[in-house]
Coordinates of C-alpha atoms in Angstrom, one line a residue:
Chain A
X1 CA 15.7 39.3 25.0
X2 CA 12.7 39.2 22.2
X3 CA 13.8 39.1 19.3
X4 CA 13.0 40.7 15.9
X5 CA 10.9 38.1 13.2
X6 CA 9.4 38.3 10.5
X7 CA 6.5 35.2 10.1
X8 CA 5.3 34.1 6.6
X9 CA 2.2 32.5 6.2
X10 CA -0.8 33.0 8.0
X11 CA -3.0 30.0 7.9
X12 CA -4.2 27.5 10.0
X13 CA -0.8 26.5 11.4
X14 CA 1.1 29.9 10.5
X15 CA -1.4 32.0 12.8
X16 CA -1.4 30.0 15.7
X17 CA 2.7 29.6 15.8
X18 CA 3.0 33.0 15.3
X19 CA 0.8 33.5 18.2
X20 CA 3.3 31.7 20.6
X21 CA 6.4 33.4 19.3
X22 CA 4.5 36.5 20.0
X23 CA 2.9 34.7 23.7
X24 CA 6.9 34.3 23.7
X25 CA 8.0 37.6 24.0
X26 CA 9.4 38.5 20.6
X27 CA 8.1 41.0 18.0
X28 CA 6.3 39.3 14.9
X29 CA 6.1 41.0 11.7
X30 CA 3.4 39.2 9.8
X31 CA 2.8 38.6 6.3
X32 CA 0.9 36.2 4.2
X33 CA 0.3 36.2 -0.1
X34 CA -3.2 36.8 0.9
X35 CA -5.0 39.9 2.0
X36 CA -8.0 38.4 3.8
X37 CA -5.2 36.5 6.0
X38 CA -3.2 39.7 6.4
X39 CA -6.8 40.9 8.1
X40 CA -7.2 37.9 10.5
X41 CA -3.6 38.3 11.5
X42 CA -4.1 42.1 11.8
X43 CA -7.4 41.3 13.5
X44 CA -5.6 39.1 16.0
X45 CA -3.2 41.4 17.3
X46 CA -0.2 40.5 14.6
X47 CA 1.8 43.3 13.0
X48 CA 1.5 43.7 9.5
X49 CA 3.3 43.7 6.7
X50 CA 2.7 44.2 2.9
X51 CA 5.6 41.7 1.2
X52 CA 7.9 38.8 2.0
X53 CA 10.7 41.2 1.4
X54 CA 9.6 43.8 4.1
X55 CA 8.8 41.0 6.8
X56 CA 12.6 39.9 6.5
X57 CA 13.6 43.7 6.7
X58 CA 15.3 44.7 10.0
X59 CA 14.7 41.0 11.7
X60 CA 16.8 38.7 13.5
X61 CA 14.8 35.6 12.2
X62 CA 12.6 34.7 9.7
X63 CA 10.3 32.0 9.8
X64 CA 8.0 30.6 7.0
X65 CA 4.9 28.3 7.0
X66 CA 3.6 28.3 3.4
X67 CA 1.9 24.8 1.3
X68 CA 4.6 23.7 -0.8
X69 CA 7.9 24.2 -3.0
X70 CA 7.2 26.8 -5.2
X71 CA 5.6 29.0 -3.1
X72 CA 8.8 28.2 -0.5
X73 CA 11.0 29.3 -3.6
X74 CA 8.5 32.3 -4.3
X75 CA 9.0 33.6 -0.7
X76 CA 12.6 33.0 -0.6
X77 CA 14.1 33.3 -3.9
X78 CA 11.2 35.4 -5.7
X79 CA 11.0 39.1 -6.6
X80 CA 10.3 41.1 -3.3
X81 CA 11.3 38.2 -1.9
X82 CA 13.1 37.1 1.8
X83 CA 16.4 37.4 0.3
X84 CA 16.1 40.9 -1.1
X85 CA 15.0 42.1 2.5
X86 CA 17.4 40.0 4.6
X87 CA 20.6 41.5 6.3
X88 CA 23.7 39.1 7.0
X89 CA 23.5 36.7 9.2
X90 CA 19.8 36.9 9.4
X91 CA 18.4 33.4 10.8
X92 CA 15.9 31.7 8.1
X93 CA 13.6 29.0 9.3
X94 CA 11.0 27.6 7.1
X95 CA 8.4 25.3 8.5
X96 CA 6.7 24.7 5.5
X97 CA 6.5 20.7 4.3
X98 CA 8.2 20.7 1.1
X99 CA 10.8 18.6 -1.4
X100 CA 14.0 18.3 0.5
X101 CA 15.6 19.5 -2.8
X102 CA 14.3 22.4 -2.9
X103 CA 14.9 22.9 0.6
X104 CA 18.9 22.3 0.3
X105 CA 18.6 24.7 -2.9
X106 CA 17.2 27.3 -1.1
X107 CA 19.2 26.9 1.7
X108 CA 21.8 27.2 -0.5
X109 CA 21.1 30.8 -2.2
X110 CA 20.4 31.8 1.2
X111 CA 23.6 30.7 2.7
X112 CA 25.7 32.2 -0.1
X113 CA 23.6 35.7 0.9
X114 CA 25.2 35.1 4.1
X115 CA 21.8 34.1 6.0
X116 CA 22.3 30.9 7.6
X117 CA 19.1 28.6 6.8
X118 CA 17.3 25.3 8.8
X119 CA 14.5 23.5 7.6
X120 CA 11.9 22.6 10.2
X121 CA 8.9 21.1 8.9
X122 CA 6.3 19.9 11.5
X123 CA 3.9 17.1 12.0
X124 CA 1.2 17.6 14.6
X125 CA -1.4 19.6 12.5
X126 CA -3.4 22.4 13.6
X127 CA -3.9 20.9 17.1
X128 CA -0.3 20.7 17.7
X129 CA 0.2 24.2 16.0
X130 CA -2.9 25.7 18.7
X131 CA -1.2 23.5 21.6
X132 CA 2.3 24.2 20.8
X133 CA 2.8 20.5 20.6
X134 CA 4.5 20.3 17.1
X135 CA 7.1 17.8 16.5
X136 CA 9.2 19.7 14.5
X137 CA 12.1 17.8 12.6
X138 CA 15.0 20.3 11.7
X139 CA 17.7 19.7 8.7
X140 CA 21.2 22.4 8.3
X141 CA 24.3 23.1 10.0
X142 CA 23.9 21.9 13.8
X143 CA 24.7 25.1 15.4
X144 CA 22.0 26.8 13.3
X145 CA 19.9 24.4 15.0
X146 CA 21.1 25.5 18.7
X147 CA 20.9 29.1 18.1
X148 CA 17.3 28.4 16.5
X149 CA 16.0 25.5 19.1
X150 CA 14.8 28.3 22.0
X151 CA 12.5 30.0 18.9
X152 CA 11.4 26.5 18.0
X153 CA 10.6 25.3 21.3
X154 CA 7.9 27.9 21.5
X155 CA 6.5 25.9 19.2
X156 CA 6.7 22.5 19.8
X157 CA 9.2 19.9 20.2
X158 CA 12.2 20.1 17.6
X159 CA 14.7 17.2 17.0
X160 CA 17.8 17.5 15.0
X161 CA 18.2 15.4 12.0
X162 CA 21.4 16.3 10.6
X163 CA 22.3 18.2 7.2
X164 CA 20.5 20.6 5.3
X165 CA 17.5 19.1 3.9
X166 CA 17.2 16.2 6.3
X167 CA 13.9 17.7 8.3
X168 CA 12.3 17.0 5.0
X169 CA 13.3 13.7 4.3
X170 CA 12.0 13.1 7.8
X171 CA 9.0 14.4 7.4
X172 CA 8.4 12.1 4.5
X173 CA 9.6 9.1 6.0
X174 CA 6.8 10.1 8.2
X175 CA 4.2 10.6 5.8
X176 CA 5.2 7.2 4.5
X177 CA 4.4 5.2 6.9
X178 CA 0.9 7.1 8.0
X179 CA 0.0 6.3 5.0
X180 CA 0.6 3.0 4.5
X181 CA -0.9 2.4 8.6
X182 CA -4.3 3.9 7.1
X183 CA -3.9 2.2 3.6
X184 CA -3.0 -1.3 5.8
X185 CA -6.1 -0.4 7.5
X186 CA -8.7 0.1 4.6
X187 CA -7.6 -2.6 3.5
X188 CA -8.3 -4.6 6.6
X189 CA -11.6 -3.2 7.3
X190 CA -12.9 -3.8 3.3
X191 CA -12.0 -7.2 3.4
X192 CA -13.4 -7.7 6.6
X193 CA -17.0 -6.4 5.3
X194 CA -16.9 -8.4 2.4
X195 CA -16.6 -11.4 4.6
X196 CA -19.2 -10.2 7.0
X197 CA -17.3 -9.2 9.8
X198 CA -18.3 -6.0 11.9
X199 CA -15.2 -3.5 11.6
X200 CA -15.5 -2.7 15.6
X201 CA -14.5 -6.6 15.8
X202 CA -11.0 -5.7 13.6
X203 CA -10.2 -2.7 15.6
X204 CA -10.4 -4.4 18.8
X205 CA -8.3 -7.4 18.3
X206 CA -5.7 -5.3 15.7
X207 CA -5.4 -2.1 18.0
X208 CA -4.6 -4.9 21.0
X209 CA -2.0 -6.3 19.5
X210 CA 0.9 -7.0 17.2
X211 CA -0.6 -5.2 14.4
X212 CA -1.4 -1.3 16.2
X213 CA -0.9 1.8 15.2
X214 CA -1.2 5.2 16.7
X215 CA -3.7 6.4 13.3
X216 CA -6.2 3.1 14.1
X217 CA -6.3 4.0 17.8
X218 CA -7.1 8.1 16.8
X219 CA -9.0 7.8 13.4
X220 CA -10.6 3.8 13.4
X221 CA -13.2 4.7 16.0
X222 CA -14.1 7.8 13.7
X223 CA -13.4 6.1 10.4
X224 CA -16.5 3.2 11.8
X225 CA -18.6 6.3 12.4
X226 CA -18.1 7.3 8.7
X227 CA -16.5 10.4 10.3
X228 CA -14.2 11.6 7.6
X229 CA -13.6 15.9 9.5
X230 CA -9.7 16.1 9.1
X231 CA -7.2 16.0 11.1
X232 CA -5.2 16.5 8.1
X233 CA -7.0 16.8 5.0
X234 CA -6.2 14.3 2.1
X235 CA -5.2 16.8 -0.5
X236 CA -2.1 17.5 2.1
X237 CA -1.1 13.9 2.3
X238 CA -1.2 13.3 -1.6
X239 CA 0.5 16.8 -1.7
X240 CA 3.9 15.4 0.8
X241 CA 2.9 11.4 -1.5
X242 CA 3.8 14.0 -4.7
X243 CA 7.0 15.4 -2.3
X244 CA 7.7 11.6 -1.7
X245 CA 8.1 10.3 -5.3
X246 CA 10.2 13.8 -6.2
X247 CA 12.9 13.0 -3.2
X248 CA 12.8 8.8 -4.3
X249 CA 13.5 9.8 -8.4
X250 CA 16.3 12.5 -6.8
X251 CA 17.8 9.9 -4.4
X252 CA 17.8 7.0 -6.3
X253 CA 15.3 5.2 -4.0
X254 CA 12.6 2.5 -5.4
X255 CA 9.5 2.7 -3.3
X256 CA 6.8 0.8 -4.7
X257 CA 4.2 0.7 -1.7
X258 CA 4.4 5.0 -1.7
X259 CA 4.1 4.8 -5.6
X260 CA 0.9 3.1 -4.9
X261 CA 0.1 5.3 -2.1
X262 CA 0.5 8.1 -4.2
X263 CA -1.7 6.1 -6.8
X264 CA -4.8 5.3 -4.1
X265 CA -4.5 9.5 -2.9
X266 CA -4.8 10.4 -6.7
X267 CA -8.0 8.5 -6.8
X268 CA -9.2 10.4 -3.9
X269 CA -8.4 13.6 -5.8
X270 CA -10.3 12.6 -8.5
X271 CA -13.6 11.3 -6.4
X272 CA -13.7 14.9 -4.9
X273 CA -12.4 13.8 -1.5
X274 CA -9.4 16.0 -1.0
X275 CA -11.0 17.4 2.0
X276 CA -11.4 14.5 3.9
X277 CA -9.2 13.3 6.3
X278 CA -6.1 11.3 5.0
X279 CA -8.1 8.2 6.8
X280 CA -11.0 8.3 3.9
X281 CA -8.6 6.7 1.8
X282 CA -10.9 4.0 2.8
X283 CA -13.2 5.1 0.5
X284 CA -11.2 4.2 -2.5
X285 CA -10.7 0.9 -1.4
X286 CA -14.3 0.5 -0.9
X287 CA -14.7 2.1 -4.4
X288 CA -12.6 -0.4 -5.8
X289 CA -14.3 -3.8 -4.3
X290 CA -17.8 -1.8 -4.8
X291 CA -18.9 -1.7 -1.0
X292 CA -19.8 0.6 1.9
X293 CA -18.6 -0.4 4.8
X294 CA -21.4 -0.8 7.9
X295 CA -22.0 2.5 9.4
X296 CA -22.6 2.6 13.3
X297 CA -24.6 5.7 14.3
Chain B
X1 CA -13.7 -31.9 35.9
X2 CA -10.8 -32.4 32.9
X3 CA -11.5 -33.0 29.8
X4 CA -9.7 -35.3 27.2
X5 CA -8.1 -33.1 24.9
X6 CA -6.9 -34.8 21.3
X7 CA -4.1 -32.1 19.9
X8 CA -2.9 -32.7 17.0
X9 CA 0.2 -30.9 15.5
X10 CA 3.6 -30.6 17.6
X11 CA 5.3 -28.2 16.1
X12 CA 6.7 -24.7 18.0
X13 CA 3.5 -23.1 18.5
X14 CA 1.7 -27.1 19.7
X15 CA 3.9 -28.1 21.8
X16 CA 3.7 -25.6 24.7
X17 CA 0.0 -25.1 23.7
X18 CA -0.8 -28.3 24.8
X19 CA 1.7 -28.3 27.8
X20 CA -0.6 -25.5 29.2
X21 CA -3.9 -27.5 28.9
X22 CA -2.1 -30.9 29.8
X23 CA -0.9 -28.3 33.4
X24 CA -4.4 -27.1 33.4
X25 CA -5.8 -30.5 34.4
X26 CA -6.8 -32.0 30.8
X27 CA -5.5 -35.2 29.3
X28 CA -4.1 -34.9 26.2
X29 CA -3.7 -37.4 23.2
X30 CA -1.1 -36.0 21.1
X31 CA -0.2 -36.2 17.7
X32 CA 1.9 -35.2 15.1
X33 CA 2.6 -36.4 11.3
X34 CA 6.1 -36.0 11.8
X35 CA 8.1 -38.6 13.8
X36 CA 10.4 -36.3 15.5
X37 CA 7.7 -34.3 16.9
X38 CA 5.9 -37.0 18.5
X39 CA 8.9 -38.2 20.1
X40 CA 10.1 -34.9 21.7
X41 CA 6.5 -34.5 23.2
X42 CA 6.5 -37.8 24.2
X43 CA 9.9 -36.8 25.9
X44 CA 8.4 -34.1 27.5
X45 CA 5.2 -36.2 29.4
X46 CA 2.8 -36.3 26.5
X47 CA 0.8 -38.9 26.0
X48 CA 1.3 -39.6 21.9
X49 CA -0.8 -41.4 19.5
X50 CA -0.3 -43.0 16.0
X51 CA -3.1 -40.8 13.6
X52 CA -5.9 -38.0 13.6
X53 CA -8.4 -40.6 13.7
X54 CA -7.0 -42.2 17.1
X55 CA -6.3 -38.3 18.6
X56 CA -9.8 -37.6 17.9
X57 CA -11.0 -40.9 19.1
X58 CA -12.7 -41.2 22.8
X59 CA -12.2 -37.4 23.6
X60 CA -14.5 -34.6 24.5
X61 CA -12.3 -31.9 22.3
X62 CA -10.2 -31.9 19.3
X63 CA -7.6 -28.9 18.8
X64 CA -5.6 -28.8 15.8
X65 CA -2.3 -26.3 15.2
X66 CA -1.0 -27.5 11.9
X67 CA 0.9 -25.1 9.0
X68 CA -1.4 -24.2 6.3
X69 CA -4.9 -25.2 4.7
X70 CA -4.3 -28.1 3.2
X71 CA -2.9 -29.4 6.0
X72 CA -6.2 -28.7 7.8
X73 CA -8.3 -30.2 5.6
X74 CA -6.2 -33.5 5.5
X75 CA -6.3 -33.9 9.2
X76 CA -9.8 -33.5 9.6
X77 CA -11.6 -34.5 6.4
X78 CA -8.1 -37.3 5.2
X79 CA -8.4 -40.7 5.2
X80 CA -7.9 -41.5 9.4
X81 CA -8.7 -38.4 9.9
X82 CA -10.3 -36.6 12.9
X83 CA -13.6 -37.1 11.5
X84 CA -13.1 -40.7 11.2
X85 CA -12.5 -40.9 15.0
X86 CA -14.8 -38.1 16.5
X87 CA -18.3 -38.9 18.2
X88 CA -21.3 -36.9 17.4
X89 CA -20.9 -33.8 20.1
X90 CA -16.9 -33.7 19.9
X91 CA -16.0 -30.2 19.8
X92 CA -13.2 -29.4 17.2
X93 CA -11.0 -26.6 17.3
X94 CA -9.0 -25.6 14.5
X95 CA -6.4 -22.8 16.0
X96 CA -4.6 -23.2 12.4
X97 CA -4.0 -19.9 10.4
X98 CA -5.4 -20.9 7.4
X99 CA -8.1 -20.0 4.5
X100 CA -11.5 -18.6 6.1
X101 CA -13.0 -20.5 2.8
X102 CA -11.4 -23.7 4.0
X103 CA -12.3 -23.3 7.7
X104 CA -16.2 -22.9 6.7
X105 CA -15.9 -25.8 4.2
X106 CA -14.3 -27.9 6.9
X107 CA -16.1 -26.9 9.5
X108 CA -19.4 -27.3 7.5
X109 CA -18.4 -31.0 7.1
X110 CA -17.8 -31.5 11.2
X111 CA -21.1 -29.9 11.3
X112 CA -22.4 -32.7 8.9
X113 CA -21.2 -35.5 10.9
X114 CA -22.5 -33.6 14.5
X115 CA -19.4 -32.4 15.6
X116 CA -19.6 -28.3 16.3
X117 CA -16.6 -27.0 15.0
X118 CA -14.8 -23.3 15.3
X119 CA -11.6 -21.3 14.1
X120 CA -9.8 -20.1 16.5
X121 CA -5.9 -18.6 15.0
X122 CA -3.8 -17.2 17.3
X123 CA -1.6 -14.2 17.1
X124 CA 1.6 -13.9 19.4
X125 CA 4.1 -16.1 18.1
X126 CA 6.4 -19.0 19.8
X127 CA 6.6 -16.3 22.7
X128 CA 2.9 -15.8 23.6
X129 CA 2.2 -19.7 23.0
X130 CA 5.0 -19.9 25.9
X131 CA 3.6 -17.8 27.9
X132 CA 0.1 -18.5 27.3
X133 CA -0.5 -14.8 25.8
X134 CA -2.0 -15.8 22.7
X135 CA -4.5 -13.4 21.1
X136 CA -6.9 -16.0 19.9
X137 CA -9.4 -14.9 16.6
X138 CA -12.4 -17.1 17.2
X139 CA -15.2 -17.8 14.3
X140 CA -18.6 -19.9 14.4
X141 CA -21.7 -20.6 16.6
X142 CA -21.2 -18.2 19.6
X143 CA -23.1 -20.9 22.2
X144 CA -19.6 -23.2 20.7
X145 CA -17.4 -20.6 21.4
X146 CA -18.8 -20.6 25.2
X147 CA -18.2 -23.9 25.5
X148 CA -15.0 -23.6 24.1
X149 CA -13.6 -20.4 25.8
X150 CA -12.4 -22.1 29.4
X151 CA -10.3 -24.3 27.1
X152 CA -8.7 -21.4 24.9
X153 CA -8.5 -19.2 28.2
X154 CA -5.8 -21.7 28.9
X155 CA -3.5 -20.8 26.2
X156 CA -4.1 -16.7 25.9
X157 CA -7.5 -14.0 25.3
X158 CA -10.4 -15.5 23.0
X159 CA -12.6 -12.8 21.3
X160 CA -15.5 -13.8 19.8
X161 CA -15.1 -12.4 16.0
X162 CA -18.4 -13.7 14.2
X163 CA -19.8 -16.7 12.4
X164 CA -17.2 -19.7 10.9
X165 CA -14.7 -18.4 9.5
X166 CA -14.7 -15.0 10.7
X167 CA -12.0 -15.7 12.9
X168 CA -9.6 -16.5 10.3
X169 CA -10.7 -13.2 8.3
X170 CA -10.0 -10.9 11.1
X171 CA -6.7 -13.6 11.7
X172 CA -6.0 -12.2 8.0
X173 CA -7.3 -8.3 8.3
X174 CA -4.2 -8.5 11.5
X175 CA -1.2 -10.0 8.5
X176 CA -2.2 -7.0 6.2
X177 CA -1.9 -4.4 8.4
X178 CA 1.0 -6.1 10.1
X179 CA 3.0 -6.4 6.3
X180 CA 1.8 -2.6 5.6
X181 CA 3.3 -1.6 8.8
X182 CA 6.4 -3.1 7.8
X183 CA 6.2 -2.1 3.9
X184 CA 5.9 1.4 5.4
X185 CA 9.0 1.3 7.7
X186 CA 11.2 -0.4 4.8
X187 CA 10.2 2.4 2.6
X188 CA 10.8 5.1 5.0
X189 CA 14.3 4.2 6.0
X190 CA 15.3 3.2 2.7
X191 CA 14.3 6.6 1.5
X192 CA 16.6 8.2 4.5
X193 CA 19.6 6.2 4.0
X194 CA 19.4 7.2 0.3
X195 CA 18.8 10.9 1.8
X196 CA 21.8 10.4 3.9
X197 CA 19.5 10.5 7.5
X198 CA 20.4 8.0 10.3
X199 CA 17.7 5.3 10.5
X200 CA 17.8 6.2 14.3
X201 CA 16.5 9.3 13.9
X202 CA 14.1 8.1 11.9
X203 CA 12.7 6.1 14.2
X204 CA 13.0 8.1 17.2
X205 CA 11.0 10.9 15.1
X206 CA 8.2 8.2 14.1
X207 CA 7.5 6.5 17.0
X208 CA 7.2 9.4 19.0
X209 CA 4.5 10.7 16.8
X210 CA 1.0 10.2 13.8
X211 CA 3.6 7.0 12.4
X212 CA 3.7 5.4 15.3
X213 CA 3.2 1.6 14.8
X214 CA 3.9 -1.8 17.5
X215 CA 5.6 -3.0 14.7
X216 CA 8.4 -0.4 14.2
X217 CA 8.5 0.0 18.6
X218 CA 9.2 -3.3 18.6
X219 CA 11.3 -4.2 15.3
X220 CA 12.8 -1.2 14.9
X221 CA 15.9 -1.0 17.0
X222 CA 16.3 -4.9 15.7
X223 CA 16.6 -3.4 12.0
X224 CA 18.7 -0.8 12.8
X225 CA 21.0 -3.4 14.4
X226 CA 21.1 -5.7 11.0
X227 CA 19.2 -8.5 13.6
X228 CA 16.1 -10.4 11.8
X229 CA 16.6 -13.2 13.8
X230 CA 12.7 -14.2 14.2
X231 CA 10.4 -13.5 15.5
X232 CA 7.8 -14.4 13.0
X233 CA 9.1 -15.8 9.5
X234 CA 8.9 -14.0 6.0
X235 CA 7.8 -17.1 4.7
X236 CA 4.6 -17.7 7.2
X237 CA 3.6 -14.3 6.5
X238 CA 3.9 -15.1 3.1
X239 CA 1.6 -18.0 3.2
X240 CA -0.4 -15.5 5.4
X241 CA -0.2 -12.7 2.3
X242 CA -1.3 -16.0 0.1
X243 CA -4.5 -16.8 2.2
X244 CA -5.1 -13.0 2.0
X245 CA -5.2 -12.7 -2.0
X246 CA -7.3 -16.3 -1.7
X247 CA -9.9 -14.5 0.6
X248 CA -9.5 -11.4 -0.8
X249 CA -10.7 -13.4 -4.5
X250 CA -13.4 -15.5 -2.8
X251 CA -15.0 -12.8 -0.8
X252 CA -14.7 -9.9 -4.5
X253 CA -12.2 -7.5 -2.3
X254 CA -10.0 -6.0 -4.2
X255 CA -7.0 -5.1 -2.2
X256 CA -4.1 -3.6 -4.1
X257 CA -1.8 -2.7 -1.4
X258 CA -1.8 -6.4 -0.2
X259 CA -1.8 -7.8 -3.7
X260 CA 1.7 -5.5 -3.6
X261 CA 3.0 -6.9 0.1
X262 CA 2.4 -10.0 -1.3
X263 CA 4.8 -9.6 -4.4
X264 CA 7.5 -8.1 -2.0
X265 CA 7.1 -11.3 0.2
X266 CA 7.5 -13.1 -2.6
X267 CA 10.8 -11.2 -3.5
X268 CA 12.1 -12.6 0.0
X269 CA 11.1 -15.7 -0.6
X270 CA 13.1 -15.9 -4.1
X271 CA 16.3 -14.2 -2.4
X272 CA 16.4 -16.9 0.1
X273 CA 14.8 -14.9 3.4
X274 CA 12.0 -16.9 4.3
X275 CA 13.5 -18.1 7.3
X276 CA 14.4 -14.7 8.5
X277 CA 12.2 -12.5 10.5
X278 CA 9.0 -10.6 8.2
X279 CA 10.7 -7.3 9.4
X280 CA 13.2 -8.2 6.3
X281 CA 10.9 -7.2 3.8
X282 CA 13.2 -4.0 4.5
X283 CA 16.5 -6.0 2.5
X284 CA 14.0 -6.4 -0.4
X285 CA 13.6 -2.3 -0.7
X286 CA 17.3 -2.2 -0.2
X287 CA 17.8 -4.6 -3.1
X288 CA 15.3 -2.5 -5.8
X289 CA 16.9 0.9 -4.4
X290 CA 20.9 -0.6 -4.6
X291 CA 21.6 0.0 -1.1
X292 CA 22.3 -1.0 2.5
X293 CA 21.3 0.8 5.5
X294 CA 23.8 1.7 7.9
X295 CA 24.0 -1.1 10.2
X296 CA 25.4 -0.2 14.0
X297 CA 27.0 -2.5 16.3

């Protein structure tokens, strides 16, 4: 019962998910923009291949995990691209986090190709990718969904969100509101060092009560540590803030707290933090009032 | 071993404050400004007096529970005022949500006149002064707060958050990431009913991952439902978003994302919401975006 698929993008989530389809019993065909990931797949086990357009040759599905829009229109729509090797009726999944308008567009050329299309972006990160514990959030026809769910499952959890598009505009509703739990909490903490109050003090009685979050319980500990490893990396976050304000101008939505989101991630773009976790957002708001907060340890 | 208790301020988080130290053995001398309030606690087995001064004459304790700073600083430092009528050695306990600036002022003058004096808000709403689950913020000398604790143990959990003051900061570090939380979830399902997702899903997606907050578990189903029946009012958490910006200035924080929540409080306040719940800082992204979520039932 394994089927045929082609895999597209091999980096720190691609390579692991495409391990559990393969775990799963189906035959991968791998294939990523870059050679040096080509060789880690390789190196891993994965079949190789040398273009979008070959890995979605002679497959039943074809799943992508690339960074953002244009390289999601690049795979799809590009020369030696998925739709030049897909047959009819080939399934197209991509997992990639991306503008839900490009997602329905894309979905669209592929549909009138005859390949019916989901999109099926994840939140979890590269934990949930190694664990297979991905919450994915899937937007297209519904019965695209059932026939994809037993691929998707391999992966993670996915949960149907309706019409094409509308895993995306999950996803950002999500990235929303983790950023304005860890832009709620910088905030929090800076005011409390100003006033002299130890930050381990705010954590205990916010995380106990009304005011508690699932980011302050995983990254406050961490963030009073001056631990800043991602977890998900800032650049990513002001990447899906960038996705954010593209979807609110397209469907007519005025969001002024993700406009400033967006605003406090640019400034850590331009302080060299992008590789941070999203929590070091912190930093700016420290920036800002011109103090550090206490470091334990 | 009771103590004689002067509690001053009857309102809905007073009244059943004092009804659990009056049932824990303590006499109380009650007071409120307001007529009415005086009467229904007389009503209900208090013993009432006429002023501050006479609550916070002859006791061993003085609590207060009034709205906002100035009201603080009239009951303790007015003319018959608590200061007027406290010995030297009457503990005062301001459990007020007010200005951490005008609780160490205050409390600086109590100090003056030999009177120990700490800050001691409470999180938990009308429900958890009922049911003596109060999260109580405490700030000043930590030998006070000992003395104090038996006494706040009555109406919910004291933590000990630093020296005066520090109580209301952390009291104030809870209301910003309690408005963020909500700014976030407004945002999110404005930007899926635009998008055409159903807020449920939404949700469901959210809560069961990285966006998780209390907030959204709690108020979520409410929104979806078109209930902001409170709960806790816009307009105290506007006050609260107005001590904020006041701390915020006093301490040299700068704190843009509350300086924002604070604007879209005020928005409620000027479309007449004050009186619903906070969670209806949602109808004010509705309003900027021209549109309504779905409401079910």
């Amino acid at each position: 019962m394994g089927k045929r698929i082609g895999f597209i993008g091999l980096g720190i989530m691609g390579t692991p998910m495409a391990g559990h389809l393969a775990k799963g019993g189906h035959q991968i065909k791998a294939y990523d923009v870059f050679a040096p990931a080509r060789e880690r797949a390789a190196a891993a086990g994965l079949t190789v291949v040398n273009s979008n357009k070959e890995a979605a040759t002679d497959v039943d599905v074809v799943i992508s995990m690339v960074p953002d829009s244009p390289h999601v229109e690049a795979v799809y729509l590009g020369e030696n691209g998925v739709l030049e090797g897909a047959s009819k009726g080939t399934l197209l999944i991509d997992m990639s986090s991306i503008s839900p308008i490009t997602a329905r567009k894309v979905a669209e050329s592929a549909t009138a190709k005859g390949c019916p299309m989901i999109d099926a972006p994840v939140s979890g990160g590269d934990v949930g990718a190694k664990e297979a514990r991905l919450s994915i959030m899937v937007g297209g026809d519904e019965a695209v969904f059932k026939q994809a769910e037993p691929i998707l499952k391999l992966m993670g959890t996915p949960t149907y969100c309706g019409a094409s598009g509308a895993g995306q505009t999950v996803k950002a509703c999500n990235q929303i509101q983790v950023a304005m739990n860890f832009i709620g909490m910088a905030e929090a903490l800076v005011l409390g060092a100003k006033a002299g109050v130890e930050p381990e003090i705010i954590l205990k009685v916010l995380s106990a009560g009304y005011a508690q979050t699932r980011v302050m319980d995983v990254r406050g500990p961490r963030i009073i540590k001056g631990d800043y490893e991602p977890g998900f990396r800032a650049s990513f976050h002001y990447k899906d803030l960038n996705i954010i304000r593209e979807a609110a101008r397209a469907f007519g939505a005025s969001l002024p707290a993700s406009a400033l989101a967006h605003e406090l991630f640019s400034a850590m773009m331009a302080n060299g933090w992008g590789n941070l976790d999203h929590s070091a957002v912190v930093k700016v708001i420290e920036k800002l009032s011109n103090c550090e907060l206490p470091v334990k340890e």
